Short mmCIF file of C-alpha atoms in Angstrom, two decimals:
data_model
loop_
_atom_site.label_atom_id
_atom_site.label_comp_id
_atom_site.label_asym_id
_atom_site.label_seq_id
_atom_site.Cartn_x
_atom_site.Cartn_y
_atom_site.Cartn_z
CA UNK A 1 68.79 89.76 89.74
CA UNK A 2 72.51 89.06 89.82
CA UNK A 3 74.45 90.91 92.44
CA UNK A 4 78.06 92.06 92.19
CA UNK A 5 80.38 89.26 91.09
CA UNK A 6 84.15 89.07 91.32
CA UNK A 7 86.76 86.69 90.01
CA UNK A 8 88.83 84.92 91.01
CA UNK A 9 87.83 84.15 94.60
CA UNK A 10 91.37 83.45 95.74
CA UNK A 11 94.74 84.09 94.16
CA UNK A 12 98.33 83.40 95.15
CA UNK A 13 101.09 85.37 93.43
CA UNK A 14 104.80 85.84 93.88
CA UNK A 15 106.42 89.17 94.73
CA UNK A 16 107.14 91.16 91.56
CA UNK A 17 104.39 89.55 89.51
CA UNK A 18 101.34 91.26 88.08
CA UNK A 19 97.69 90.45 88.78
CA UNK A 20 94.31 91.29 87.22
CA UNK A 21 91.09 91.12 89.22
CA UNK A 22 87.66 91.30 87.62
CA UNK A 23 84.28 92.66 88.68
CA UNK A 24 80.80 92.66 87.19
CA UNK A 25 78.46 95.20 88.76
CA UNK A 26 74.92 94.64 89.94
CA UNK A 27 72.42 94.82 87.11
CA UNK A 28 71.49 98.45 86.40
CA UNK A 29 74.54 99.92 88.14
CA UNK A 30 76.98 102.10 86.21
CA UNK A 31 79.66 102.97 88.78
CA UNK A 32 82.33 100.64 90.12
CA UNK A 33 84.61 101.29 93.09
CA UNK A 34 87.57 99.20 94.20
CA UNK A 35 88.75 98.80 97.79
CA UNK A 36 91.62 97.07 99.56
CA UNK A 37 90.84 95.61 102.97
CA UNK A 38 93.56 94.33 105.26
CA UNK A 39 92.63 91.92 108.04
CA UNK A 40 90.90 93.70 110.92
CA UNK A 41 90.73 97.02 109.06
CA UNK A 42 88.09 98.91 107.17
CA UNK A 43 88.19 99.07 103.37
CA UNK A 44 90.65 101.53 101.82
CA UNK A 45 89.44 103.28 98.67
CA UNK A 46 91.57 102.60 95.60
CA UNK A 47 89.61 104.24 92.79
CA UNK A 48 86.20 104.62 91.18
CA UNK A 49 85.13 104.24 87.56
CA UNK A 50 82.17 105.84 85.83
CA UNK A 51 81.50 105.98 82.09
CA UNK A 52 84.77 104.11 81.45
CA UNK A 53 86.85 106.79 83.15
CA UNK A 54 88.59 106.94 86.50
CA UNK A 55 86.55 109.48 88.40
CA UNK A 56 88.30 109.44 91.76
CA UNK A 57 91.43 107.92 93.19
CA UNK A 58 92.55 107.16 96.71
CA UNK A 59 96.06 107.21 98.09
CA UNK A 60 97.45 104.25 96.14
CA UNK A 61 100.58 104.18 93.94
CA UNK A 62 100.52 104.02 90.16
CA UNK A 63 101.16 100.28 90.38
CA UNK A 64 97.41 100.08 90.89
CA UNK A 65 95.48 100.74 87.70
CA UNK A 66 92.07 99.91 86.40
CA UNK A 67 89.66 99.90 83.55
CA UNK A 68 85.93 99.97 82.99
CA UNK A 69 84.34 98.43 79.92
CA UNK A 70 81.25 99.58 77.99
CA UNK A 71 79.15 96.94 79.80
CA UNK A 72 80.23 98.59 83.12
CA UNK A 73 82.36 95.65 84.21
CA UNK A 74 85.77 96.55 85.56
CA UNK A 75 89.30 95.28 86.10
CA UNK A 76 91.87 96.11 88.74
CA UNK A 77 95.50 95.59 87.78
CA UNK A 78 98.38 95.57 90.22
CA UNK A 79 101.96 95.53 88.92
CA UNK A 80 105.20 94.66 90.71
CA UNK A 81 103.39 92.99 93.59
CA UNK A 82 104.69 93.53 97.11
CA UNK A 83 104.10 91.38 100.16
CA UNK A 84 102.05 94.25 101.59
CA UNK A 85 99.58 93.96 98.72
CA UNK A 86 98.21 90.81 100.33
CA UNK A 87 94.61 91.67 101.23
CA UNK A 88 90.96 91.23 100.36
CA UNK A 89 90.10 93.26 97.27
CA UNK A 90 86.51 94.38 97.16
CA UNK A 91 84.52 95.71 94.26
CA UNK A 92 81.40 97.76 94.93
CA UNK A 93 78.85 98.97 92.43
CA UNK A 94 76.25 101.72 92.58
CA UNK A 95 74.20 104.06 90.49
CA UNK A 96 76.04 107.33 90.06
CA UNK A 97 73.42 109.23 91.98
CA UNK A 98 72.40 106.50 94.44
CA UNK A 99 73.08 106.32 98.12
CA UNK A 100 74.54 102.89 98.76
CA UNK A 101 77.31 100.82 97.29
CA UNK A 102 76.80 97.08 96.99
CA UNK A 103 79.80 94.85 97.43
CA UNK A 104 80.94 91.71 95.69
CA UNK A 105 82.32 88.73 97.64
CA UNK A 106 85.88 89.92 97.15
CA UNK A 107 89.13 88.41 95.89
CA UNK A 108 91.60 87.23 98.50
CA UNK A 109 95.10 87.98 97.15
CA UNK A 110 98.12 86.43 98.81
CA UNK A 111 101.59 87.57 97.74
CA UNK A 112 104.46 85.29 98.74
CA UNK B 1 93.29 114.64 108.11
CA UNK B 2 90.15 112.57 107.91
CA UNK B 3 89.33 110.24 110.75
CA UNK B 4 86.56 107.86 111.76
CA UNK B 5 86.55 106.33 115.23
CA UNK B 6 84.65 103.28 116.41
CA UNK B 7 85.19 100.95 119.37
CA UNK B 8 87.30 97.97 118.37
CA UNK B 9 85.15 95.33 120.02
CA UNK B 10 81.89 95.03 121.95
CA UNK B 11 80.15 92.13 123.66
CA UNK B 12 76.41 91.77 124.22
CA UNK B 13 73.89 89.11 125.21
CA UNK B 14 71.38 87.43 122.92
CA UNK B 15 68.01 89.23 123.12
CA UNK B 16 69.53 92.44 124.46
CA UNK B 17 70.12 95.86 122.86
CA UNK B 18 73.52 97.24 121.84
CA UNK B 19 74.60 100.69 120.62
CA UNK B 20 77.70 101.06 118.45
CA UNK B 21 79.08 104.59 118.30
CA UNK B 22 80.95 106.31 115.49
CA UNK B 23 82.59 109.74 115.54
CA UNK B 24 84.02 111.36 112.47
CA UNK B 25 86.13 114.25 111.26
CA UNK B 26 86.07 114.57 107.50
CA UNK B 27 86.53 117.21 104.84
CA UNK B 28 82.88 117.79 104.10
CA UNK B 29 79.91 115.52 104.69
CA UNK B 30 77.59 113.90 102.18
CA UNK B 31 76.08 111.10 104.19
CA UNK B 32 77.00 108.38 106.65
CA UNK B 33 76.64 104.66 106.05
CA UNK B 34 76.60 101.59 108.25
CA UNK B 35 77.62 98.21 106.87
CA UNK B 36 77.67 94.74 108.41
CA UNK B 37 80.53 92.40 107.60
CA UNK B 38 80.68 88.76 108.66
CA UNK B 39 84.13 87.23 108.89
CA UNK B 40 85.53 86.40 105.46
CA UNK B 41 82.60 87.99 103.64
CA UNK B 42 81.92 91.30 101.89
CA UNK B 43 80.24 94.22 103.69
CA UNK B 44 76.46 94.44 103.31
CA UNK B 45 74.57 97.75 103.43
CA UNK B 46 72.53 98.42 106.58
CA UNK B 47 71.62 102.10 106.69
CA UNK B 48 72.19 105.60 105.38
CA UNK B 49 71.82 108.93 107.19
CA UNK B 50 72.27 112.34 105.62
CA UNK B 51 69.99 114.43 107.85
CA UNK B 52 70.04 114.63 111.66
CA UNK B 53 67.84 112.19 113.47
CA UNK B 54 66.95 108.56 113.73
CA UNK B 55 66.35 106.16 110.84
CA UNK B 56 64.62 102.92 111.84
CA UNK B 57 64.71 99.75 109.80
CA UNK B 58 63.37 96.72 111.62
CA UNK B 59 65.64 95.66 114.46
CA UNK B 60 68.30 98.13 113.34
CA UNK B 61 68.23 101.93 113.80
CA UNK B 62 70.84 104.54 112.97
CA UNK B 63 71.17 108.04 114.40
CA UNK B 64 73.10 111.05 113.12
CA UNK B 65 74.15 114.38 114.63
CA UNK B 66 76.08 116.37 112.04
CA UNK B 67 76.93 119.19 114.46
CA UNK B 68 78.60 116.69 116.79
CA UNK B 69 80.16 114.54 114.06
CA UNK B 70 78.49 111.55 115.69
CA UNK B 71 76.41 108.57 114.74
CA UNK B 72 75.30 105.36 116.37
CA UNK B 73 73.87 102.06 115.20
CA UNK B 74 71.32 100.51 117.54
CA UNK B 75 70.64 96.79 117.32
CA UNK B 76 67.61 95.42 119.19
CA UNK B 77 66.57 91.86 120.09
CA UNK B 78 70.07 90.62 119.36
CA UNK B 79 70.43 87.28 117.63
CA UNK B 80 73.51 85.07 117.39
CA UNK B 81 73.67 85.80 113.65
CA UNK B 82 74.28 89.47 114.48
CA UNK B 83 77.82 88.54 115.52
CA UNK B 84 79.86 90.43 112.91
CA UNK B 85 81.89 93.58 112.35
CA UNK B 86 79.98 96.81 111.90
CA UNK B 87 81.59 99.44 109.71
CA UNK B 88 80.86 103.16 109.76
CA UNK B 89 81.67 105.09 106.57
CA UNK B 90 81.33 108.78 105.74
CA UNK B 91 81.07 110.23 102.24
CA UNK B 92 83.22 113.34 102.10
CA UNK B 93 83.05 116.49 99.97
CA UNK B 94 84.54 114.57 97.02
CA UNK B 95 81.86 111.90 97.42
CA UNK B 96 84.56 109.47 98.46
CA UNK B 97 83.75 106.96 101.21
CA UNK B 98 86.02 107.15 104.26
CA UNK B 99 85.80 104.02 106.40
CA UNK B 100 86.27 103.28 110.05
CA UNK B 101 88.17 100.15 111.08
CA UNK B 102 84.95 98.50 112.20
CA UNK B 103 83.53 97.29 115.53
CA UNK B 104 83.59 93.56 116.16
CA UNK B 105 80.36 92.62 117.93
CA UNK B 106 80.35 89.38 119.90
CA UNK B 107 76.96 87.98 120.94
CA UNK B 108 76.85 85.58 123.87
CA UNK B 109 73.94 83.23 124.66
#
């Protein structure tokens, strides 16, 4: 049973560029949440997708956008990258009504 | 505002017991989660509490008091592999997870 997968593992981008991160949820899960985690901090909620729609959104600017596909996989897009966007980006999947979210290994984004 | 407080760092000895506390103030409450996160890795689910009381799962137990806005994670028979950060997260009235900054647990031989 495949768990949550994310790609790429690491990414280096230049300020002002755009980036797309990808996530495949755990088999049987239909909800995907995205988080940003700075070093030494807890995850910060970006948004959640269910049935291909953004269901909830955290306190992130419009530069952060996403998408969920019919197979429940998801993308996170960040435009006009800033140095402060450097972080670990985590994807978590769950069943809409379930208790726990299960995390992927994350994508380490470095903006120079 | 919403706030979750945990100690920044704790140290314990292999074989001992440690209790990691978490206090929260959130807009609504729909459950509290504990996750373990090793350095450079993703968080892994440990426990879930939605009703008051103690939930035991092997060497790990988690306690919740909703009236006090308080939870703790109890780790028994500590092993070196338990060295990690432990994250407390509360699901608020919008079913959004609010996370603490995590407690770094250092286990010494």
